[in-house]
Amino acid sequence: MLTLAVLIPLLAAAVLALAPVGAGAARWTATGAPALSLLALIAVWAGGGEGFRAVSEVPWIPTLGIAWRVGVDGMSLALALMSALIFVAASAWPMELHHPRSYYAWMAFLAGVSIGLFVTLDLIIFYVFFDLSLVGMYFLIGRWGHGEAQHAALKFFVYTLAGSLLILIGIIVLALNMPEMTFDMRAIIDSPPLAAAGMVPGLIFLAFVVGFGIKTPVFPVHTWLPPAHVNAPGPASAILAGVLLKMGTYGLIRIPMQMMPETFARWALPLAVVGVISILWGSIVAFAQDNLKRRIAYTSVNHMGYTVLGIAVAGSALGSEAARQMALTGAVVEMIAHGLITGALFLVAGAVWQRAGDYHLPNFGGLAGPAPRLTGAATLAAFASLGLPGLAGFVAELHIFLGTFAVYPWLGAIGLLGILITAALFLRMIRQMFFGDMPKERAGFTDLTGTETALLAGLLALVVLIGIWPAWLLELIDAAALIPALGPGG
């Protein structure tokens, strides 16, 4: 099932690249492929099981211990499910495009690569998918973006490629230090190959943190993100924020935290500090932005800071196991919540661009009258992003900060300031766009279409469901299954 979930979008991409189909057929092919992947992943979820489930393995380069290995635990299954759903929404989003067949081919390709990254159990395959995700997004931004799209795409590619090379170095060192060289994630998690002390483990940990930190991104390696978002088409921004950024935080958990637990624990405090700086920096800079997309982009730095803080607390080996488990649960829920919420926000931004050709917030106002559905979707997503109780963001941040206060209480207190600033920046955004007087140039601004409304409703319904009934997601994630790999509690 997992192999099918990866192959179906990749085969769809190949068909779209070769077959001379029309724009409508291309769009629905690119939508149907991740929808089928979503059904396959739901079937895996329904099958239940503990630890890594639905495992299959086919040798690829046996002399190097490399194989097509797939399998999921609760965390990776949750992220794969979310990714497939976001790709369905982004691919189905109505767009007026040049070369639509190529656009949808890249969307399907990126869907297969993204799902593959979350379900693979081989570090080399993980690296291959990590790099291929850069290629897909590079073309989506560079060919179908606007403004300085090609410059933004190049900056995105160079930054993240540099990070991926650091990750490759770390992967090779881990494999070479195993008793028998292997890239099997399960084997390396079960028998971490590097001791905590010494220069080599510290440097390899740093390579992973910088490499995944660029993709996440965290301060100060985040500068590629705002131009990439501002110049990308709305659906590509939804995928970039909703799916690709999660590859960074997923990688932090799966590789350095699980495969280098003792080294991770030694450096958890500096990583937590980076998380808090990202929380504050992202929210403060976002507040100062007058560009709608740039403001949302900086809130991603802020929210991924929460995730990194939760991961650092979970890997600290300080406090109680329950506190660390709580922080890790919050970090994974934050990944899911941010993917759904910010994916919706960027689709809203895309709808605004399609109608106005502008992101400059002072040029808007009074849109609540002509566009009540757009106003409702944007307001609900904004309230979820600022952590309003009853919505998914609150569940995530509550877990993260309860865990943090039990381990690094002073960092938790500082990090809470980010929530206040985030609330202020989103309330200001809502006031600027939807209330007050509508400028004359916005006369004739139209509301969301039925298709756009349905796609946003699907994402935001999950945001509400997680907020009012999170038990099903918490049970799926099963953070307790990751805790034994983190070292003893303090």
Coordinates of C-alpha atoms in Angstrom, one line a residue:
M1 CA 0.0 0.0 0.0
L2 CA 2.8 2.5 0.9
T3 CA 4.6 1.8 -2.3
L4 CA 1.4 2.4 -4.2
A5 CA 0.9 5.7 -2.4
V6 CA 4.3 6.8 -3.7
L7 CA 4.1 5.4 -7.2
I8 CA 0.6 6.5 -8.2
P9 CA 1.5 10.3 -8.2
L10 CA 4.9 9.6 -9.9
L11 CA 3.2 7.6 -12.6
A12 CA 0.6 10.3 -13.0
A13 CA 3.4 12.8 -13.4
A14 CA 5.0 10.7 -16.1
V15 CA 1.7 10.4 -18.0
L16 CA 1.2 14.1 -17.8
A17 CA 4.7 14.8 -19.0
L18 CA 4.3 12.6 -22.1
A19 CA 0.6 12.5 -23.0
P20 CA -0.9 15.5 -24.8
V21 CA -3.9 16.0 -22.5
G22 CA -5.9 19.2 -22.0
A23 CA -5.8 21.5 -19.0
G24 CA -8.9 20.0 -17.4
A25 CA -7.8 16.4 -17.7
A26 CA -4.3 17.4 -16.4
R27 CA -5.8 19.1 -13.4
W28 CA -8.0 16.2 -12.4
T29 CA -5.2 13.7 -13.0
A30 CA -2.9 15.6 -10.7
T31 CA -5.8 15.8 -8.2
G32 CA -6.8 12.2 -8.5
A33 CA -3.3 10.8 -7.9
P34 CA -2.8 12.1 -4.4
A35 CA -6.4 11.3 -3.6
L36 CA -5.7 7.7 -4.4
S37 CA -2.5 7.9 -2.3
L38 CA -4.7 9.3 0.5
L39 CA -7.0 6.3 0.3
A40 CA -4.0 3.9 0.4
L41 CA -2.7 5.7 3.5
I42 CA -6.1 5.6 5.1
A43 CA -6.1 1.8 4.5
V44 CA -2.7 1.5 6.2
W45 CA -4.1 3.5 9.2
A46 CA -7.2 1.4 9.4
G47 CA -5.0 -1.7 9.5
G48 CA -3.6 -0.6 12.9
G49 CA -0.4 -1.9 14.5
E50 CA 2.4 -0.6 16.7
G51 CA 5.8 0.7 15.8
F52 CA 6.7 0.6 12.1
R53 CA 3.8 -1.0 10.2
A54 CA 3.0 -1.9 6.5
V55 CA 6.8 -2.6 6.1
S56 CA 8.1 -3.8 2.8
E57 CA 11.6 -4.1 1.4
V58 CA 13.2 -4.7 -2.0
P59 CA 17.0 -4.7 -2.4
W60 CA 18.3 -1.9 -4.6
I61 CA 22.1 -1.7 -4.1
P62 CA 22.7 -4.6 -1.7
T63 CA 26.5 -4.1 -1.6
L64 CA 25.9 -0.8 0.1
G65 CA 23.0 -1.9 2.2
I66 CA 20.6 0.3 0.3
A67 CA 17.0 -0.9 -0.4
W68 CA 13.6 0.3 -1.2
R69 CA 12.3 0.2 2.4
V70 CA 8.9 1.6 3.3
G71 CA 7.0 1.6 6.6
V72 CA 5.3 4.1 8.8
D73 CA 4.9 4.8 12.5
G74 CA 2.2 7.1 13.8
M75 CA 4.2 10.3 13.2
S76 CA 5.2 9.5 9.6
L77 CA 1.7 8.2 8.8
A78 CA 0.1 11.4 10.1
L79 CA 2.5 13.6 8.1
A80 CA 1.9 11.5 4.9
L81 CA -1.9 11.7 5.3
M82 CA -1.7 15.5 5.8
S83 CA 0.6 15.8 2.8
A84 CA -1.7 13.9 0.5
L85 CA -4.7 16.0 1.6
I86 CA -2.9 19.2 1.0
F87 CA -1.8 18.1 -2.5
V88 CA -5.4 17.2 -3.3
A89 CA -6.5 20.7 -2.3
A90 CA -3.6 22.5 -4.1
S91 CA -3.9 20.5 -7.3
A92 CA -7.7 21.0 -7.5
W93 CA -7.4 24.7 -6.8
P94 CA -8.7 26.6 -9.9
M95 CA -5.8 28.3 -11.8
E96 CA -5.4 30.1 -15.1
L97 CA -2.0 28.8 -16.3
H98 CA 0.4 28.8 -19.2
H99 CA 1.6 25.3 -20.0
P100 CA -1.0 23.7 -17.6
R101 CA 0.1 20.1 -18.4
S102 CA 3.6 20.8 -17.2
Y103 CA 2.4 22.5 -14.1
Y104 CA 0.2 19.6 -13.0
A105 CA 2.9 17.1 -13.9
W106 CA 5.3 18.9 -11.5
M107 CA 2.5 18.9 -8.8
A108 CA 2.0 15.2 -9.2
F109 CA 5.7 14.6 -9.1
L110 CA 6.1 16.6 -6.0
A111 CA 3.2 14.7 -4.3
G112 CA 4.9 11.4 -4.9
V113 CA 8.3 12.6 -3.7
S114 CA 6.8 14.2 -0.6
I115 CA 4.8 11.1 0.4
G116 CA 7.8 9.0 -0.4
L117 CA 10.0 10.9 2.0
F118 CA 7.7 10.4 4.9
V119 CA 7.2 6.7 4.3
T120 CA 10.7 5.5 3.4
L121 CA 12.8 3.6 6.0
D122 CA 16.1 4.0 4.0
L123 CA 18.3 7.0 4.6
I124 CA 19.6 7.1 1.0
I125 CA 16.0 7.0 -0.4
F126 CA 15.1 9.7 2.2
Y127 CA 18.0 11.8 0.8
V128 CA 16.9 11.2 -2.8
F129 CA 13.4 12.3 -2.1
F130 CA 14.6 15.3 0.0
D131 CA 16.6 16.5 -3.0
L132 CA 13.9 15.8 -5.6
S133 CA 11.5 17.9 -3.6
L134 CA 13.8 20.9 -4.3
V135 CA 13.6 20.2 -8.0
G136 CA 9.8 20.1 -8.1
M137 CA 9.3 23.3 -6.1
Y138 CA 12.1 25.1 -8.0
F139 CA 10.1 24.7 -11.3
L140 CA 6.7 25.5 -9.7
I141 CA 8.1 28.8 -8.3
G142 CA 10.4 29.7 -11.3
R143 CA 8.0 28.9 -14.2
W144 CA 4.6 29.8 -12.7
G145 CA 5.4 32.4 -10.1
H146 CA 5.2 36.1 -10.5
G147 CA 7.4 39.1 -9.7
E148 CA 11.0 38.0 -9.1
A149 CA 10.0 34.3 -9.3
Q150 CA 13.2 33.0 -11.0
H151 CA 15.5 34.8 -8.5
A152 CA 13.3 33.5 -5.6
A153 CA 13.4 29.9 -7.0
L154 CA 17.2 30.0 -7.4
K155 CA 17.7 31.3 -3.9
F156 CA 15.4 28.5 -2.5
F157 CA 17.3 25.9 -4.5
V158 CA 20.8 27.0 -3.5
Y159 CA 20.0 27.3 0.2
T160 CA 18.2 24.0 0.5
L161 CA 20.7 22.1 -1.7
A162 CA 23.5 23.3 0.6
G163 CA 21.5 22.0 3.5
S164 CA 20.9 18.7 1.8
L165 CA 24.6 18.2 1.2
L166 CA 25.2 18.6 5.0
I167 CA 22.5 16.0 5.6
L168 CA 24.2 13.6 3.1
I169 CA 27.5 13.9 5.0
G170 CA 25.8 13.1 8.3
I171 CA 24.0 10.1 6.8
I172 CA 27.2 8.7 5.4
V173 CA 29.0 9.0 8.7
L174 CA 26.1 7.3 10.5
A175 CA 26.1 4.4 8.1
L176 CA 29.9 4.0 8.1
N177 CA 29.9 3.8 11.9
M178 CA 27.4 0.9 12.1
P179 CA 28.9 -2.6 12.8
E180 CA 27.7 -3.6 9.3
M181 CA 27.1 -0.7 6.9
T182 CA 23.4 -0.1 6.4
F183 CA 21.1 2.8 5.7
D184 CA 18.1 1.0 7.3
M185 CA 16.6 3.6 9.7
R186 CA 15.3 0.9 12.0
A187 CA 18.7 -0.6 12.5
I188 CA 20.3 2.7 13.2
I189 CA 17.6 3.8 15.6
D190 CA 17.9 0.5 17.5
S191 CA 21.7 0.7 17.7
P192 CA 22.8 4.4 17.6
P193 CA 26.4 4.3 16.2
L194 CA 28.0 7.4 17.6
A195 CA 28.8 8.1 21.2
A196 CA 27.8 11.4 22.8
A197 CA 31.2 12.8 23.5
G198 CA 33.8 13.9 21.0
M199 CA 34.2 16.3 18.1
V200 CA 32.9 14.0 15.4
P201 CA 29.4 13.4 16.9
G202 CA 29.1 17.1 17.6
L203 CA 30.0 18.1 14.1
I204 CA 27.6 15.5 12.6
F205 CA 24.8 16.7 14.9
L206 CA 25.6 20.3 13.7
A207 CA 25.4 19.2 10.1
F208 CA 22.0 17.7 10.6
V209 CA 20.7 20.7 12.6
V210 CA 21.9 23.2 10.0
G211 CA 20.7 21.1 7.0
F212 CA 17.2 20.4 8.5
G213 CA 17.1 23.9 10.0
I214 CA 17.4 25.5 6.5
K215 CA 14.5 23.4 5.3
T216 CA 12.3 24.1 8.4
P217 CA 13.4 27.0 8.4
V218 CA 14.7 28.6 11.6
F219 CA 16.5 31.8 12.3
P220 CA 19.1 32.7 10.9
V221 CA 18.9 30.4 7.9
H222 CA 15.3 31.4 7.0
T223 CA 16.0 34.2 4.5
W224 CA 15.1 32.1 1.4
L225 CA 11.6 31.6 2.6
P226 CA 9.8 35.0 2.3
P227 CA 10.8 35.6 -1.4
A228 CA 9.9 32.0 -2.3
H229 CA 6.4 32.5 -0.9
V230 CA 5.8 36.0 -2.2
N231 CA 6.7 35.1 -5.7
A232 CA 5.2 31.5 -5.8
P233 CA 1.6 30.8 -7.0
G234 CA -0.8 30.3 -4.2
P235 CA -1.1 26.5 -4.4
A236 CA 2.7 26.1 -4.6
S237 CA 3.0 28.3 -1.4
A238 CA 0.4 26.0 0.3
I239 CA 2.6 23.0 -0.5
L240 CA 5.8 24.7 0.4
A241 CA 4.5 25.7 3.9
G242 CA 2.2 22.8 4.4
V243 CA 4.4 19.9 3.3
L244 CA 8.0 20.8 2.4
L245 CA 8.8 22.7 5.6
K246 CA 7.7 19.6 7.6
M247 CA 10.5 17.6 6.0
G248 CA 12.9 19.6 8.1
T249 CA 11.3 19.0 11.4
Y250 CA 10.5 15.4 10.6
G251 CA 14.1 14.9 9.7
L252 CA 15.2 16.4 13.1
I253 CA 13.1 13.9 14.9
R254 CA 13.8 10.9 12.8
I255 CA 17.6 11.3 12.4
P256 CA 19.5 13.2 15.0
M257 CA 17.0 12.8 17.8
Q258 CA 16.4 9.1 17.3
M259 CA 19.7 8.1 15.8
M260 CA 22.0 10.3 18.0
P261 CA 20.0 10.5 21.2
E262 CA 22.9 11.1 23.6
T263 CA 24.5 13.8 21.4
F264 CA 21.1 15.4 20.9
A265 CA 20.6 15.6 24.6
R266 CA 23.9 17.3 25.1
W267 CA 22.9 20.0 22.6
A268 CA 19.2 20.2 23.2
L269 CA 19.4 23.5 25.1
P270 CA 21.1 25.5 22.3
L271 CA 18.5 24.0 19.9
A272 CA 15.7 25.1 22.2
V273 CA 17.2 28.6 22.3
V274 CA 17.2 28.7 18.5
G275 CA 13.5 27.6 18.6
V276 CA 12.6 30.5 20.9
I277 CA 14.6 33.0 18.9
S278 CA 12.7 31.8 15.7
I279 CA 9.4 32.2 17.6
L280 CA 10.1 35.8 18.5
W281 CA 11.9 36.8 15.3
G282 CA 9.2 35.3 13.1
S283 CA 6.4 37.0 14.9
I284 CA 8.0 40.4 15.3
V285 CA 9.1 40.6 11.6
A286 CA 5.7 39.3 10.5
F287 CA 4.0 42.1 12.4
A288 CA 6.0 44.7 10.4
Q289 CA 5.1 43.3 7.0
D290 CA 2.6 45.1 4.7
N291 CA 2.7 42.3 2.1
L292 CA 0.1 39.6 2.8
K293 CA 2.2 36.7 1.7
R294 CA 5.3 37.9 3.3
R295 CA 3.4 38.3 6.6
I296 CA 2.1 34.7 6.4
A297 CA 5.6 33.5 5.4
Y298 CA 7.2 34.9 8.6
T299 CA 4.5 33.4 10.7
S300 CA 5.8 30.0 9.4
V301 CA 9.2 30.8 10.9
N302 CA 7.4 31.6 14.1
H303 CA 5.3 28.4 14.1
M304 CA 8.2 26.2 13.1
G305 CA 10.0 27.7 16.0
Y306 CA 7.4 26.2 18.3
T307 CA 8.0 22.9 16.7
V308 CA 11.7 23.0 17.1
L309 CA 11.3 24.1 20.7
G310 CA 9.1 21.0 21.3
I311 CA 11.6 18.7 19.6
A312 CA 14.5 20.1 21.6
V313 CA 12.6 19.6 24.9
A314 CA 11.7 16.1 23.9
G315 CA 15.3 15.2 23.2
S316 CA 16.8 16.9 26.2
A317 CA 16.8 13.9 28.6
L318 CA 15.8 16.4 31.3
G319 CA 12.6 16.5 33.3
S320 CA 10.2 13.6 33.4
E321 CA 9.5 11.3 30.5
A322 CA 5.9 12.5 30.6
A323 CA 6.9 16.1 30.0
R324 CA 9.2 15.2 27.1
Q325 CA 6.5 13.0 25.6
M326 CA 4.1 16.0 25.9
A327 CA 6.5 18.3 24.1
L328 CA 7.0 15.8 21.3
T329 CA 3.3 15.3 20.9
G330 CA 2.9 19.0 20.7
A331 CA 5.7 19.3 18.1
V332 CA 4.1 16.7 15.8
V333 CA 0.6 18.1 16.2
E334 CA 2.0 21.6 15.4
M335 CA 3.4 20.2 12.2
I336 CA 0.0 18.9 11.2
A337 CA -1.9 22.0 12.4
H338 CA 0.5 24.4 10.7
G339 CA 0.3 22.4 7.5
L340 CA -3.5 22.6 7.4
I341 CA -3.8 26.2 8.7
T342 CA -1.0 27.8 6.7
G343 CA -1.9 25.8 3.6
A344 CA -5.4 27.3 3.9
L345 CA -3.9 30.8 4.4
F346 CA -1.8 30.6 1.3
L347 CA -4.7 29.4 -0.7
V348 CA -6.6 32.4 0.5
A349 CA -3.7 34.6 -0.5
G350 CA -3.7 33.0 -3.9
A351 CA -7.4 33.7 -4.3
V352 CA -6.7 37.4 -3.4
W353 CA -3.9 37.6 -6.0
Q354 CA -6.1 36.0 -8.7
R355 CA -8.7 38.7 -8.1
A356 CA -6.6 41.8 -7.4
G357 CA -3.0 41.0 -8.6
D358 CA -1.8 42.6 -5.4
Y359 CA -0.6 41.5 -1.9
H360 CA -0.1 45.0 -0.4
L361 CA -2.3 45.1 2.7
P362 CA -2.9 48.9 2.8
N363 CA -4.5 48.6 -0.7
F364 CA -7.3 46.5 0.7
G365 CA -10.2 47.0 3.1
G366 CA -13.9 46.3 3.3
L367 CA -13.8 42.9 1.6
A368 CA -16.1 41.4 4.2
G369 CA -19.0 42.9 2.2
P370 CA -18.4 41.5 -1.3
A371 CA -16.5 38.4 -0.2
P372 CA -18.0 36.9 3.0
R373 CA -16.8 33.3 2.3
L374 CA -13.2 34.5 1.7
T375 CA -13.5 36.6 4.9
G376 CA -14.8 33.6 6.9
A377 CA -12.1 31.3 5.7
A378 CA -9.3 33.8 6.3
T379 CA -10.6 34.7 9.7
L380 CA -11.0 31.1 10.9
A381 CA -7.5 30.2 9.6
A382 CA -6.0 33.3 11.3
F383 CA -7.7 32.5 14.6
A384 CA -6.4 28.9 14.4
S385 CA -2.9 30.2 13.7
L386 CA -2.9 32.5 16.7
G387 CA -3.8 29.6 18.9
L388 CA -7.5 30.2 19.7
P389 CA -8.9 27.4 22.0
G390 CA -11.1 25.0 20.1
L391 CA -8.8 25.0 17.1
A392 CA -5.8 22.8 16.2
G393 CA -3.1 25.4 16.9
F394 CA -4.2 25.6 20.6
V395 CA -3.8 21.8 21.1
A396 CA -0.3 21.9 19.7
E397 CA 0.9 24.9 21.6
L398 CA -0.6 23.7 24.8
H399 CA 1.3 20.5 24.7
I400 CA 4.6 22.2 23.6
F401 CA 4.5 24.8 26.4
L402 CA 3.4 22.4 29.2
G403 CA 6.3 20.2 28.3
T404 CA 8.7 23.2 28.0
F405 CA 7.8 24.6 31.4
A406 CA 8.7 21.3 33.0
V407 CA 12.2 21.3 31.4
Y408 CA 13.2 24.8 30.4
P409 CA 10.7 27.1 32.3
W410 CA 12.5 30.3 31.4
L411 CA 12.5 29.5 27.7
G412 CA 8.8 28.7 27.9
A413 CA 8.0 32.1 29.5
I414 CA 9.9 33.9 26.8
G415 CA 8.3 31.8 24.0
L416 CA 4.8 32.7 25.2
L417 CA 5.5 36.3 24.1
G418 CA 5.4 35.0 20.5
I419 CA 1.7 34.0 20.9
L420 CA 0.8 37.5 21.9
I421 CA 2.6 39.0 18.9
T422 CA 1.1 36.5 16.6
A423 CA -2.4 37.3 17.8
A424 CA -1.7 41.0 17.2
L425 CA -0.4 40.5 13.7
F426 CA -3.3 38.4 12.5
L427 CA -6.0 40.6 14.1
R428 CA -4.3 43.6 12.3
M429 CA -4.3 41.6 9.0
I430 CA -8.0 40.8 9.3
R431 CA -8.8 44.5 10.1
Q432 CA -6.8 45.8 7.2
M433 CA -8.2 43.4 4.6
F434 CA -11.8 42.9 5.5
F435 CA -13.1 45.8 7.5
G436 CA -13.2 49.6 7.0
D437 CA -13.7 51.3 3.7
M438 CA -13.1 49.4 0.5
P439 CA -10.8 51.2 -2.0
K440 CA -12.3 52.2 -5.3
E441 CA -9.9 49.9 -7.2
R442 CA -11.4 46.9 -5.3
A443 CA -14.8 47.5 -6.7
G444 CA -16.0 44.3 -8.4
F445 CA -13.9 42.0 -6.1
T446 CA -15.6 38.6 -6.2
D447 CA -16.0 36.0 -3.5
L448 CA -14.6 32.5 -3.5
T449 CA -16.1 30.1 -6.1
G450 CA -17.8 26.9 -5.0
T451 CA -14.7 24.8 -5.7
E452 CA -12.5 27.2 -3.8
T453 CA -14.9 27.2 -0.8
A454 CA -15.2 23.4 -0.7
L455 CA -11.4 23.0 -0.8
L456 CA -10.8 25.5 2.0
A457 CA -13.7 24.0 4.0
G458 CA -12.1 20.6 3.8
L459 CA -8.8 21.8 5.3
L460 CA -10.4 24.0 7.9
A461 CA -12.9 21.3 9.0
L462 CA -9.9 19.2 10.1
V463 CA -8.5 22.2 11.9
V464 CA -11.7 22.5 13.9
L465 CA -12.0 18.7 14.4
I466 CA -8.5 18.5 15.8
G467 CA -9.3 21.5 18.1
I468 CA -12.4 20.0 19.6
W469 CA -11.5 16.3 19.5
P470 CA -7.8 15.7 19.3
A471 CA -7.8 12.3 20.8
W472 CA -7.8 10.4 17.5
L473 CA -4.7 12.4 16.2
L474 CA -2.9 12.0 19.5
E475 CA -3.5 8.2 19.5
L476 CA -2.3 8.0 15.9
I477 CA 0.9 10.0 16.6
D478 CA 1.7 7.8 19.7
A479 CA 4.7 10.0 20.8
A480 CA 5.4 7.5 23.7
A481 CA 6.7 5.1 21.1
L482 CA 9.6 7.5 20.3
I483 CA 10.6 8.3 23.9
P484 CA 12.7 5.2 24.6
A485 CA 15.1 6.3 22.0
L486 CA 15.7 9.6 23.7
G487 CA 17.8 8.5 26.6
P488 CA 17.0 8.4 30.3
G489 CA 15.0 11.1 32.0
G490 CA 16.6 13.5 34.4

